[in-house]
Backbone as a printed PyTorch tensor [residue, N CA C, xyz], in Angstrom:
tensor([[[115.7700, 154.3540, 212.6160],
         [115.4120, 153.5920, 211.4420],
         [114.0430, 152.9770, 211.6480]],

        [[113.1720, 153.2050, 210.6940],
         [111.8360, 152.6190, 210.7800],
         [111.8260, 151.3050, 210.0240]],

        [[111.1140, 150.3720, 210.5990],
         [111.0210, 149.0550, 209.9840],
         [109.8560, 149.0340, 209.0160]],

        [[110.0680, 148.4290, 207.8510],
         [109.0060, 148.3230, 206.8580],
         [108.1610, 147.0960, 207.1350]],

        [[106.8950, 147.2170, 206.8650],
         [106.0070, 146.0660, 206.9920],
         [106.2460, 145.1530, 205.7940]],

        [[105.8420, 143.8830, 205.8970],
         [106.0100, 142.9810, 204.7490],
         [105.3360, 143.5100, 203.4830]],

        [[104.1880, 144.1540, 203.6250],
         [103.4930, 144.7030, 202.4540],
         [104.3120, 145.8210, 201.8200]],

        [[104.9460, 146.6570, 202.6650],
         [105.7660, 147.7470, 202.1410],
         [107.0230, 147.1980, 201.4640]],

        [[107.6160, 146.1590, 202.0720],
         [108.7940, 145.5430, 201.4590],
         [108.4530, 144.9380, 200.1040]],

        [[107.2850, 144.2790, 200.0270],
         [106.8570, 143.6800, 198.7630],
         [106.6280, 144.7550, 197.7140]],

        [[106.0190, 145.8730, 198.1290],
         [105.7770, 146.9740, 197.1890],
         [107.1020, 147.5650, 196.7070]],

        [[108.0820, 147.6790, 197.6100],
         [109.3890, 148.2080, 197.2170],
         [110.0870, 147.2520, 196.2560]],

        [[110.0230, 145.9500, 196.5590],
         [110.6160, 144.9610, 195.6590],
         [109.9590, 145.0100, 194.2910]],

        [[108.6390, 145.1460, 194.2800],
         [107.9000, 145.1790, 193.0160],
         [108.2980, 146.4090, 192.2130]],

        [[108.4780, 147.5480, 192.8950],
         [108.8740, 148.7710, 192.1970],
         [110.2380, 148.5910, 191.5320]],

        [[111.1300, 147.8330, 192.1760],
         [112.4420, 147.5760, 191.5840],
         [112.3430, 146.6370, 190.3880]],

        [[111.3310, 145.7690, 190.3720],
         [111.1830, 144.8030, 189.2830],
         [110.4630, 145.3960, 188.0800]],

        [[109.8100, 146.5430, 188.2360],
         [109.0930, 147.1520, 187.1140],
         [110.0900, 147.6750, 186.0950]],

        [[109.8230, 147.3650, 184.8450],
         [110.7050, 147.8130, 183.7670],
         [109.9150, 147.8600, 182.4670]],

        [[110.4990, 148.4990, 181.4840],
         [109.8380, 148.5830, 180.1850],
         [109.8400, 147.2120, 179.5270]],

        [[108.9400, 147.0440, 178.5670],
         [108.8750, 145.7640, 177.8570],
         [110.1650, 145.5040, 177.0790]],

        [[110.7840, 146.5600, 176.5600],
         [112.0380, 146.3930, 175.8130],
         [113.1450, 145.8690, 176.7170]],

        [[113.2500, 146.4380, 177.9260],
         [114.2830, 145.9920, 178.8620],
         [114.0000, 144.5650, 179.3260]],

        [[112.7280, 144.2540, 179.5990],
         [112.3600, 142.8940, 180.0100],
         [112.6880, 141.9040, 178.8970]],

        [[112.4120, 142.2930, 177.6520],
         [112.7130, 141.4150, 176.5180],
         [114.2120, 141.1530, 176.4300]],

        [[115.0150, 142.1900, 176.6430],
         [116.4730, 142.0220, 176.5910],
         [116.9570, 141.1090, 177.7130]],

        [[116.4220, 141.2770, 178.9210],
         [116.8320, 140.4390, 180.0510],
         [116.4160, 138.9850, 179.8630]],

        [[115.2830, 138.7680, 179.2040],
         [114.7840, 137.4080, 179.0010],
         [115.3580, 136.7670, 177.7430]],

        [[116.0800, 137.5430, 176.9500],
         [116.6380, 136.9960, 175.7180],
         [115.5740, 136.8050, 174.6500]],

        [[114.5620, 137.6380, 174.6740],
         [113.4620, 137.5650, 173.7120],
         [113.4120, 138.8480, 172.8960]],

        [[112.6310, 138.8150, 171.8460],
         [112.3920, 139.9790, 171.0130],
         [111.2550, 140.7970, 171.6210]],

        [[111.2830, 142.1130, 171.4540],
         [110.2230, 142.9480, 171.9990],
         [108.8720, 142.5950, 171.3840]],

        [[108.8760, 142.2140, 170.1140],
         [107.6240, 141.8260, 169.4570],
         [107.0380, 140.5620, 170.0810]],

        [[107.9050, 139.6830, 170.5830],
         [107.4250, 138.4800, 171.2640],
         [106.6630, 138.8690, 172.5180]],

        [[107.2280, 139.8120, 173.2970],
         [106.5270, 140.2580, 174.5040],
         [105.2280, 140.9760, 174.1550]],

        [[105.2100, 141.7010, 173.0430],
         [103.9710, 142.3610, 172.6250],
         [102.9130, 141.3160, 172.2720]],

        [[103.3380, 140.2260, 171.6170],
         [102.4000, 139.1440, 171.2950],
         [101.9020, 138.4760, 172.5720]],

        [[102.7980, 138.2980, 173.5530],
         [102.3880, 137.7140, 174.8310],
         [101.3880, 138.6250, 175.5380]],

        [[101.6100, 139.9450, 175.4390],
         [100.6850, 140.8950, 176.0760],
         [ 99.3010, 140.7640, 175.4570]],

        [[ 99.2530, 140.5130, 174.1490],
         [ 97.9620, 140.3190, 173.4870],
         [ 97.2910, 139.0320, 173.9570]],

        [[ 98.1010, 138.0540, 174.4150],
         [ 97.5520, 136.7870, 174.9080],
         [ 97.2120, 136.8390, 176.3950]],

        [[ 97.4890, 137.9590, 177.0520],
         [ 97.1160, 138.0790, 178.4590],
         [ 98.2700, 138.1970, 179.4260]],

        [[ 99.4680, 138.4820, 178.9430],
         [100.6080, 138.6620, 179.8390],
         [100.3180, 139.8250, 180.7810]],

        [[100.6220, 139.6870, 182.0690],
         [100.3210, 140.7700, 183.0060],
         [101.1800, 142.0070, 182.7390]],

        [[100.5280, 143.1430, 182.6810],
         [101.2070, 144.4270, 182.5030],
         [100.9400, 145.2370, 183.7610]],

        [[102.0040, 145.6760, 184.4270],
         [101.8640, 146.3770, 185.7020],
         [101.2820, 147.7730, 185.5080]],

        [[101.7510, 148.4810, 184.4850],
         [101.2670, 149.8330, 184.2540],
         [101.2440, 150.0840, 182.7530]],

        [[100.0540, 150.3530, 182.2310],
         [ 99.9290, 150.6240, 180.8000],
         [100.4240, 152.0370, 180.5220]],

        [[101.2460, 152.1380, 179.4800],
         [101.8060, 153.4340, 179.1310],
         [100.8260, 154.2690, 178.3260]],

        [[100.9370, 155.5530, 178.4960],
         [100.1360, 156.4870, 177.7010],
         [100.7840, 156.5730, 176.3190]],

        [[100.2090, 157.3380, 175.4470],
         [100.7990, 157.4570, 174.1150],
         [102.1840, 158.0910, 174.2450]],

        [[103.1550, 157.4440, 173.6440],
         [104.5230, 157.9390, 173.7020],
         [105.3390, 157.3820, 174.8550]],

        [[104.7150, 156.6880, 175.8030],
         [105.4790, 156.0900, 176.9060],
         [105.2740, 154.5780, 176.8840]],

        [[106.2020, 153.8760, 177.4750],
         [106.1720, 152.4190, 177.3720],
         [105.3320, 151.7890, 178.4730]],

        [[104.8770, 150.5610, 178.1750],
         [104.2050, 149.7660, 179.1960],
         [105.2660, 149.2930, 180.1800]],

        [[104.9130, 149.2010, 181.4510],
         [105.8270, 148.6680, 182.4530],
         [105.3360, 147.2950, 182.8710]],

        [[106.2670, 146.3530, 182.9630],
         [105.9120, 144.9950, 183.3710],
         [106.7420, 144.6190, 184.5890]],

        [[106.1840, 143.7290, 185.3980],
         [106.8990, 143.1590, 186.5380],
         [107.5370, 141.8730, 186.0310]],

        [[108.8540, 141.8430, 185.9790],
         [109.5700, 140.7150, 185.3850],
         [109.2100, 139.3980, 186.0650]],

        [[109.0620, 139.4150, 187.3900],
         [108.7100, 138.1930, 188.1190],
         [107.3490, 137.6780, 187.6660]],

        [[106.3700, 138.5790, 187.5530],
         [105.0320, 138.1700, 187.1190],
         [105.0480, 137.6590, 185.6880]],

        [[105.8340, 138.2860, 184.8290],
         [105.9230, 137.8530, 183.4310],
         [106.5020, 136.4420, 183.3530]],

        [[107.5590, 136.1910, 184.1170],
         [108.1820, 134.8640, 184.0880],
         [107.2230, 133.8160, 184.6290]],

        [[106.5480, 134.1180, 185.7420],
         [105.5740, 133.1660, 186.2940],
         [104.4440, 132.9070, 185.2970]],

        [[103.9620, 133.9630, 184.6360],
         [102.8890, 133.8180, 183.6470],
         [103.3670, 132.9480, 182.4880]],

        [[104.5930, 133.1890, 182.0030],
         [105.1160, 132.4270, 180.8630],
         [105.3100, 130.9560, 181.2230]],

        [[105.8100, 130.6850, 182.4380],
         [105.9710, 129.2940, 182.8580],
         [104.6300, 128.5730, 182.8790]],

        [[103.5860, 129.2580, 183.3460],
         [102.2510, 128.6450, 183.3630],
         [101.7570, 128.3930, 181.9380]],

        [[102.0300, 129.3280, 181.0180],
         [101.6180, 129.1420, 179.6260],
         [102.3220, 127.9360, 179.0100]],

        [[103.6130, 127.7970, 179.2800],
         [104.3740, 126.6650, 178.7350],
         [103.8330, 125.3590, 179.2940]],

        [[103.5480, 125.3250, 180.6120],
         [102.9760, 124.1080, 181.2080],
         [101.6430, 123.7690, 180.5560]],

        [[100.8110, 124.7690, 180.3320],
         [ 99.5040, 124.5370, 179.7130],
         [ 99.6680, 124.0150, 178.2860]],

        [[100.6050, 124.6010, 177.5330],
         [100.8480, 124.1370, 176.1630],
         [101.3350, 122.6930, 176.1460]],

        [[102.2230, 122.3450, 177.0770],
         [102.7330, 120.9740, 177.1390],
         [101.6270, 119.9890, 177.4990]],

        [[100.7380, 120.3820, 178.4100],
         [ 99.6330, 119.4870, 178.7740],
         [ 98.7180, 119.2420, 177.5840]],

        [[ 98.4970, 120.2420, 176.7580],
         [ 97.6240, 120.0420, 175.5990],
         [ 98.3440, 119.2990, 174.4810]],

        [[ 99.6670, 119.4240, 174.4330],
         [100.4250, 118.7550, 173.3780],
         [100.5100, 117.2530, 173.6080]],

        [[100.5850, 116.8270, 174.8580],
         [100.7270, 115.4110, 175.1830],
         [ 99.6020, 114.9580, 176.1010]],

        [[ 98.3850, 114.8620, 175.5960],
         [ 97.2810, 114.4330, 176.4620],
         [ 97.3860, 112.9470, 176.7650]],

        [[ 96.9210, 112.5540, 177.9500],
         [ 96.8710, 111.1370, 178.3000],
         [ 95.6870, 110.4960, 177.6070]],

        [[ 95.7650, 109.2140, 177.3230],
         [ 94.6680, 108.5270, 176.6440],
         [ 93.7730, 107.8720, 177.6830]],

        [[ 92.4840, 108.0870, 177.5850],
         [ 91.5250, 107.4710, 178.4950],
         [ 90.7360, 106.4000, 177.7720]],

        [[ 89.7260, 105.8870, 178.4280],
         [ 88.9130, 104.8350, 177.8150],
         [ 88.1920, 105.3370, 176.5690]],

        [[ 87.8640, 106.6320, 176.5780],
         [ 87.1730, 107.1900, 175.4230],
         [ 88.1440, 107.7400, 174.3790]],

        [[ 89.4510, 107.5560, 174.6110],
         [ 90.4440, 108.0200, 173.6520],
         [ 90.7720, 109.4840, 173.7960]],

        [[ 90.1840, 110.1410, 174.7820],
         [ 90.4380, 111.5580, 174.9830],
         [ 91.5300, 111.7420, 176.0190]],

        [[ 92.1010, 112.9380, 176.0430],
         [ 93.1490, 113.2230, 177.0050],
         [ 92.6100, 113.3310, 178.4130]],

        [[ 93.5310, 113.3410, 179.3740],
         [ 93.1580, 113.4040, 180.7820],
         [ 92.3400, 114.6500, 181.0730]],

        [[ 92.7320, 115.7650, 180.4910],
         [ 91.9940, 116.9960, 180.7090],
         [ 90.6650, 117.0050, 179.9850]],

        [[ 90.4330, 116.0330, 179.1240],
         [ 89.1980, 116.0010, 178.3440],
         [ 88.2820, 114.8750, 178.7750]],

        [[ 88.5330, 114.2620, 179.9000],
         [ 87.5650, 113.2890, 180.3740],
         [ 88.0780, 111.9420, 180.7980]],

        [[ 89.3550, 111.6150, 180.7030],
         [ 89.7500, 110.2790, 181.1040],
         [ 91.2150, 110.1370, 181.4220]],

        [[ 91.5350, 109.0870, 182.1880],
         [ 92.9100, 108.7130, 182.4950],
         [ 93.1760, 107.3790, 181.8150]],

        [[ 94.4420, 107.0040, 181.7350],
         [ 94.7670, 105.7260, 181.1030],
         [ 94.3890, 104.5950, 182.0460]],

        [[ 93.6520, 103.6590, 181.5160],
         [ 93.2440, 102.5000, 182.3110],
         [ 94.3890, 101.4850, 182.3230]],

        [[ 94.3630, 100.5100, 183.2440],
         [ 95.4160,  99.4860, 183.2580],
         [ 95.5240,  98.7290, 181.9340]],

        [[ 94.3940,  98.4670, 181.2800],
         [ 94.4670,  97.7500, 179.9980],
         [ 95.1370,  98.6140, 178.9310]],

        [[ 94.8970,  99.9370, 178.9710],
         [ 95.5610, 100.8250, 178.0190],
         [ 97.0650, 100.8870, 178.2870]],

        [[ 97.4410, 100.8950, 179.5660],
         [ 98.8650, 100.8860, 179.9060],
         [ 99.5320,  99.6060, 179.4090]],

        [[ 98.8280,  98.4810, 179.5580],
         [ 99.3580,  97.2040, 179.0780],
         [ 99.5280,  97.2260, 177.5620]],

        [[ 98.5380,  97.7690, 176.8510],
         [ 98.6370,  97.8740, 175.3910],
         [ 99.8290,  98.7420, 174.9950]],

        [[100.0310,  99.8390, 175.7190],
         [101.1430, 100.7320, 175.4240],
         [102.4830, 100.0270, 175.6340]],

        [[102.6170,  99.2860, 176.7240],
         [103.8580,  98.5470, 176.9820],
         [104.0810,  97.4630, 175.9270]],

        [[103.0120,  96.7780, 175.5160],
         [103.1370,  95.7600, 174.4650],
         [103.5760,  96.3900, 173.1500]],

        [[103.0620,  97.5760, 172.8590],
         [103.4590,  98.2910, 171.6500],
         [104.9480,  98.6410, 171.7020]],

        [[105.4250,  99.1060, 172.8570],
         [106.8510,  99.4200, 173.0080],
         [107.7050,  98.1730, 172.7940]],

        [[107.2690,  97.0560, 173.3810],
         [108.0120,  95.8020, 173.2470],
         [108.0370,  95.3340, 171.7940]],

        [[106.9100,  95.4670, 171.0960],
         [106.8410,  95.0780, 169.6870],
         [107.7960,  95.9270, 168.8510]],

        [[107.8180,  97.2340, 169.0990],
         [108.7350,  98.1140, 168.3680],
         [110.1820,  97.7110, 168.6160]],

        [[110.5030,  97.3820, 169.8580],
         [111.8580,  96.9610, 170.1860],
         [112.2260,  95.6840, 169.4420]],

        [[111.3210,  94.7100, 169.4210],
         [111.5960,  93.4400, 168.7400],
         [111.7650,  93.6430, 167.2370]],

        [[110.9180,  94.4780, 166.6380],
         [111.0280,  94.7530, 165.2010],
         [112.3620,  95.4280, 164.9000]],

        [[112.7610,  96.3760, 165.7460],
         [114.0420,  97.0520, 165.5560],
         [115.2150,  96.1090, 165.6750]],

        [[115.1360,  95.1760, 166.6240],
         [116.2170,  94.2080, 166.7830],
         [116.2510,  93.2300, 165.6120]],

        [[115.0800,  92.7980, 165.1470],
         [115.0220,  91.8630, 164.0200],
         [115.5780,  92.5100, 162.7540]],

        [[115.3280,  93.7890, 162.5810],
         [115.8310,  94.5000, 161.4070],
         [117.2820,  94.9390, 161.5980]],

        [[117.8500,  94.6080, 162.7590],
         [119.2130,  94.9700, 163.1210],
         [119.4300,  96.4770, 163.1060]],

        [[118.3520,  97.2060, 163.4090],
         [118.4600,  98.6570, 163.5670],
         [118.8320,  98.9610, 165.0120]],

        [[118.2290,  98.2070, 165.9280],
         [118.5090,  98.3750, 167.3550],
         [119.3280,  97.1960, 167.8440]],

        [[120.3410,  97.4780, 168.5970],
         [121.1530,  96.4250, 169.1950],
         [120.9640,  96.5240, 170.7020]],

        [[120.5510,  95.4350, 171.3000],
         [120.3270,  95.4290, 172.7390],
         [121.6640,  95.5420, 173.4560]],

        [[121.7280,  96.4690, 174.3900],
         [122.9440,  96.6480, 175.1710],
         [122.6040,  96.4590, 176.6280]],

        [[123.4320,  95.7320, 177.2920],
         [123.1730,  95.4920, 178.7050],
         [123.6980,  96.6580, 179.5350]],

        [[123.1990,  96.7420, 180.7370],
         [123.6370,  97.7980, 181.6480],
         [125.1300,  97.6740, 181.9510]],

        [[125.6570,  96.4540, 182.1580],
         [127.1150,  96.3650, 182.3800],
         [127.9360,  96.8940, 181.2050]],

        [[127.4630,  96.6770, 179.9710],
         [128.1950,  97.2090, 178.8130],
         [128.2330,  98.7250, 178.8490]],

        [[127.0890,  99.3370, 179.1760],
         [127.0460, 100.7980, 179.2330],
         [127.9290, 101.3220, 180.3600]],

        [[127.9300, 100.6370, 181.5080],
         [128.7770, 101.0490, 182.6300],
         [130.2500, 100.9050, 182.2640]],

        [[130.5720,  99.8250, 181.5500],
         [131.9520,  99.5960, 181.1270],
         [132.4050, 100.7030, 180.1700]],

        [[131.5350, 101.0760, 179.2450],
         [131.8700, 102.1370, 178.2960],
         [132.1220, 103.4520, 179.0270]],

        [[131.2780, 103.7540, 179.9990],
         [131.4570, 104.9800, 180.7860],
         [132.7730, 104.9290, 181.5660]],

        [[133.0730, 103.7770, 182.1470],
         [134.3180, 103.6360, 182.9140],
         [135.5320, 103.8350, 182.0140]],

        [[135.4890, 103.2770, 180.7960],
         [136.6070, 103.4620, 179.8730],
         [136.7610, 104.9360, 179.4930]],

        [[135.6630, 105.6300, 179.3300],
         [135.7340, 107.0570, 179.0200],
         [136.3880, 107.8460, 180.1390]],

        [[136.0130, 107.5370, 181.3680],
         [136.6080, 108.2230, 182.5170],
         [138.0930, 107.8800, 182.6260]],

        [[138.4270, 106.6160, 182.3950],
         [139.8300, 106.1870, 182.4340],
         [140.6460, 106.9240, 181.3720]],

        [[140.0930, 107.0290, 180.1660],
         [140.7790, 107.7300, 179.0840],
         [141.0470, 109.1820, 179.4730]],

        [[140.0400, 109.8510, 180.0590],
         [140.2200, 111.2430, 180.4760],
         [141.2970, 111.3580, 181.5510]],

        [[141.2880, 110.4200, 182.4950],
         [142.2810, 110.4630, 183.5740],
         [143.6890, 110.2630, 183.0300]],

        [[143.8320, 109.3270, 182.0970],
         [145.1640, 109.0600, 181.5320],
         [145.6590, 110.2610, 180.7360]],

        [[144.7850, 110.8470, 179.9130],
         [145.2220, 111.9640, 179.0810],
         [145.4420, 113.2410, 179.8950]],

        [[144.9590, 113.2850, 181.1340],
         [145.1980, 114.4500, 181.9920],
         [146.5600, 114.3740, 182.6780]],

        [[147.1700, 113.1990, 182.6730],
         [148.4640, 113.0300, 183.3530],
         [149.5530, 113.9680, 182.8310]],

        [[149.7310, 114.1240, 181.5100],
         [150.7910, 115.0330, 181.0430],
         [150.5970, 116.4700, 181.5340]],

        [[149.3500, 116.9430, 181.5460],
         [149.0950, 118.3070, 182.0230],
         [149.4240, 118.4260, 183.5060]],

        [[149.0580, 117.4100, 184.2490],
         [149.3400, 117.4170, 185.6860],
         [150.8460, 117.3900, 185.9310]],

        [[151.5480, 116.5790, 185.1500],
         [153.0010, 116.5020, 185.2620],
         [153.6210, 117.8660, 184.9940]],

        [[153.1200, 118.5590, 183.9700],
         [153.6480, 119.8780, 183.6240],
         [153.4140, 120.8710, 184.7570]],

        [[152.2440, 120.8310, 185.3730],
         [151.9550, 121.7390, 186.4930],
         [152.8670, 121.4510, 187.6870]],

        [[153.1540, 120.1680, 187.9150],
         [153.9980, 119.7870, 189.0510],
         [155.4570, 120.2030, 188.8390]],

        [[155.8380, 120.4590, 187.6040],
         [157.2220, 120.8000, 187.2900],
         [157.4550, 122.3050, 187.2990]],

        [[156.6770, 123.0230, 188.0610],
         [156.8420, 124.4810, 188.1320],
         [158.2620, 124.8080, 188.5810]],

        [[158.8550, 125.7910, 187.9340],
         [160.2140, 126.1900, 188.2790],
         [161.2570, 125.6490, 187.3210]],

        [[160.9370, 124.5910, 186.5900],
         [161.8730, 124.0520, 185.6070],
         [161.7820, 124.8950, 184.3330]],

        [[162.7940, 124.8670, 183.5110],
         [162.7380, 125.6250, 182.2510],
         [161.5810, 125.1290, 181.3650]],

        [[160.9830, 126.0650, 180.6460],
         [159.8170, 125.7550, 179.8000],
         [160.1470, 124.7130, 178.7360]],

        [[161.3480, 124.7690, 178.1570],
         [161.7150, 123.8160, 177.1090],
         [161.7240, 122.3920, 177.6570]],

        [[162.2680, 122.2420, 178.8650],
         [162.3490, 120.9230, 179.4820],
         [160.9480, 120.4090, 179.8050]],

        [[160.0880, 121.3010, 180.3320],
         [158.7130, 120.8990, 180.6580],
         [157.9670, 120.4750, 179.4000]],

        [[158.1840, 121.1830, 178.2970],
         [157.5210, 120.8480, 177.0370],
         [157.9610, 119.4710, 176.5370]],

        [[159.2470, 119.1700, 176.6480],
         [159.7580, 117.8570, 176.2200],
         [159.1470, 116.7530, 177.0740]],

        [[159.1220, 116.9430, 178.3990],
         [158.5360, 115.9370, 179.2910],
         [157.0540, 115.7330, 178.9920]],

        [[156.3620, 116.8550, 178.7390],
         [154.9200, 116.7760, 178.4450],
         [154.6750, 115.9780, 177.1740]],

        [[155.4610, 116.2490, 176.1270],
         [155.2900, 115.5310, 174.8640],
         [155.5960, 114.0430, 175.0230]],

        [[156.6320, 113.7070, 175.7890],
         [156.9490, 112.2970, 176.0400],
         [155.8010, 111.6240, 176.7860]],

        [[155.2840, 112.2950, 177.8180],
         [154.1890, 111.7180, 178.6110],
         [152.9410, 111.5350, 177.7570]],

        [[152.6540, 112.5030, 176.8830],
         [151.4980, 112.3620, 175.9900],
         [151.6720, 111.1640, 175.0710]],

        [[152.8600, 110.9790, 174.5460],
         [153.1240, 109.8350, 173.6760],
         [152.9160, 108.5190, 174.4030]],

        [[153.4220, 108.4250, 175.6380],
         [153.2420, 107.1960, 176.4210],
         [151.7680, 106.9350, 176.7040]],

        [[151.0310, 107.9970, 177.0400],
         [149.5940, 107.8360, 177.3350],
         [148.8330, 107.3890, 176.0870]],

        [[149.1420, 108.0060, 174.9470],
         [148.4650, 107.6140, 173.7040],
         [148.7570, 106.1550, 173.3690]],

        [[150.0120, 105.7650, 173.5320],
         [150.3960, 104.3850, 173.2320],
         [149.6800, 103.4100, 174.1690]],

        [[149.5900, 103.7610, 175.4450],
         [148.8900, 102.8990, 176.4050],
         [147.4160, 102.7730, 176.0390]],

        [[146.7920, 103.8750, 175.6230],
         [145.3810, 103.8250, 175.2270],
         [145.1910, 102.9900, 173.9660]],

        [[146.1140, 103.1060, 173.0020],
         [146.0090, 102.3050, 171.7780],
         [146.1200, 100.8170, 172.0890]],

        [[147.0810, 100.4580, 172.9410],
         [147.2530,  99.0510, 173.2970],
         [146.0320,  98.5150, 174.0420]],

        [[145.4930,  99.3110, 174.9730],
         [144.3140,  98.8360, 175.7130],
         [143.1120,  98.7230, 174.7820]],

        [[142.9660,  99.6410, 173.8270],
         [141.8540,  99.5590, 172.8740],
         [141.9770,  98.3050, 172.0160]],

        [[143.2090,  97.9600, 171.6190],
         [143.4140,  96.7490, 170.8170],
         [143.0710,  95.4990, 171.6220]],

        [[143.5050,  95.4520, 172.8770],
         [143.2050,  94.2980, 173.7300],
         [141.6970,  94.1570, 173.9180]],

        [[141.0190,  95.2700, 174.1630],
         [139.5610,  95.2380, 174.3550],
         [138.8700,  94.7990, 173.0740]],

        [[139.3040,  95.3470, 171.9270],
         [138.6850,  94.9790, 170.6490],
         [138.8770,  93.4930, 170.3580]],

        [[140.0640,  92.9730, 170.6320],
         [140.3110,  91.5390, 170.4190],
         [139.4250,  90.6950, 171.3230]],

        [[139.2990,  91.1080, 172.5830],
         [138.4730,  90.3440, 173.5240],
         [136.9990,  90.4320, 173.1530]],

        [[136.5480,  91.5980, 172.7330],
         [135.1370,  91.7700, 172.3810],
         [134.7960,  91.0800, 171.0690]],

        [[135.7950,  90.8320, 170.2220],
         [135.5450,  90.1400, 168.9620],
         [135.0980,  88.7060, 169.1670]],

        [[135.4050,  88.1550, 170.3110],
         [135.0070,  86.7720, 170.5890],
         [133.6530,  86.6840, 171.2790]],

        [[133.1010,  87.8250, 171.7030],
         [131.8150,  87.8310, 172.4090],
         [130.6880,  87.9140, 171.3860]],

        [[129.6640,  87.0490, 171.4790],
         [128.5460,  87.1350, 170.5340],
         [127.7620,  88.4250, 170.7620]],

        [[127.3680,  89.0680, 169.6520],
         [126.6120,  90.3130, 169.7690],
         [125.1170,  90.0750, 169.7830]],

        [[124.6740,  88.9120, 169.3010],
         [123.2480,  88.5790, 169.3040],
         [123.0780,  87.2270, 169.9710]],

        [[121.9320,  86.9920, 170.5950],
         [121.7080,  85.7020, 171.2470],
         [121.8110,  84.5320, 170.2760]],

        [[121.4670,  84.7470, 168.9950],
         [121.5160,  83.6690, 168.0060],
         [122.9470,  83.2330, 167.7180]],

        [[123.9240,  84.1550, 167.9170],
         [125.3200,  83.8450, 167.6260],
         [125.9670,  82.9990, 168.7160]],

        [[125.3750,  82.9910, 169.9010],
         [125.9630,  82.2440, 171.0250],
         [125.8320,  80.7480, 170.7830]],

        [[126.8420,  80.0280, 171.1680],
         [126.8350,  78.5740, 170.9760],
         [126.4050,  77.8930, 172.2510]]])
C-alpha cells in the first residue's frame, strides 16, 4: 500500500466534493437559479462546462464563499457609527460619547414604554420563577406517562384507567397551585407607584 501525500489526499477529497450546480443546489436546499445568480456574483466554479455539460462546483468552496458573502452583507447592513456618522468600515468607530448617547436613548425608550404601560418591567427573579413553574408543570404532567411505563405487564385497560386517574390528579394539583399563585400575586404591586 502506498501512502498518499497531503496534497494528493486533498486533491482526492476535492474530486469527491465536485458536483454539478443542480446537485449542489439540491444539497444546499437552494434553487439552481440561485446558484447561477451566485456564479454571476463571483461564486467559485471548479470546472466550467462546455456547451451541453454542466459546471462543476466544489461544495466546500461554495459554502465558504457564501458564508463570507453573508458576513459582508451583514457588516454593510449594520455599520457602526463613528464621529463622522459613518460606519466602522467607512472611517470611524463609536466614541465613548456616542456609546453614552446610545445607552441614554435606550433608557429613554424604556421609560416611555413603561409610562405608556406598553412595557412592564420584570425582575430577574420573576423570570426565573416563571421558568421554574414551567419546568414543574412539565414534570408533573409527565408523571402519568411514567406511571404507565412502569406498569408494564399489566392489562392495557387497567393501565389506561390508572393513567387517566393520574392525569386528573395532576391537572387538579396544577389548577390549585395556579389559583394559590394568582391569589398571592394579586396582592403584589405591579408598578412602583402602586406600592405603599
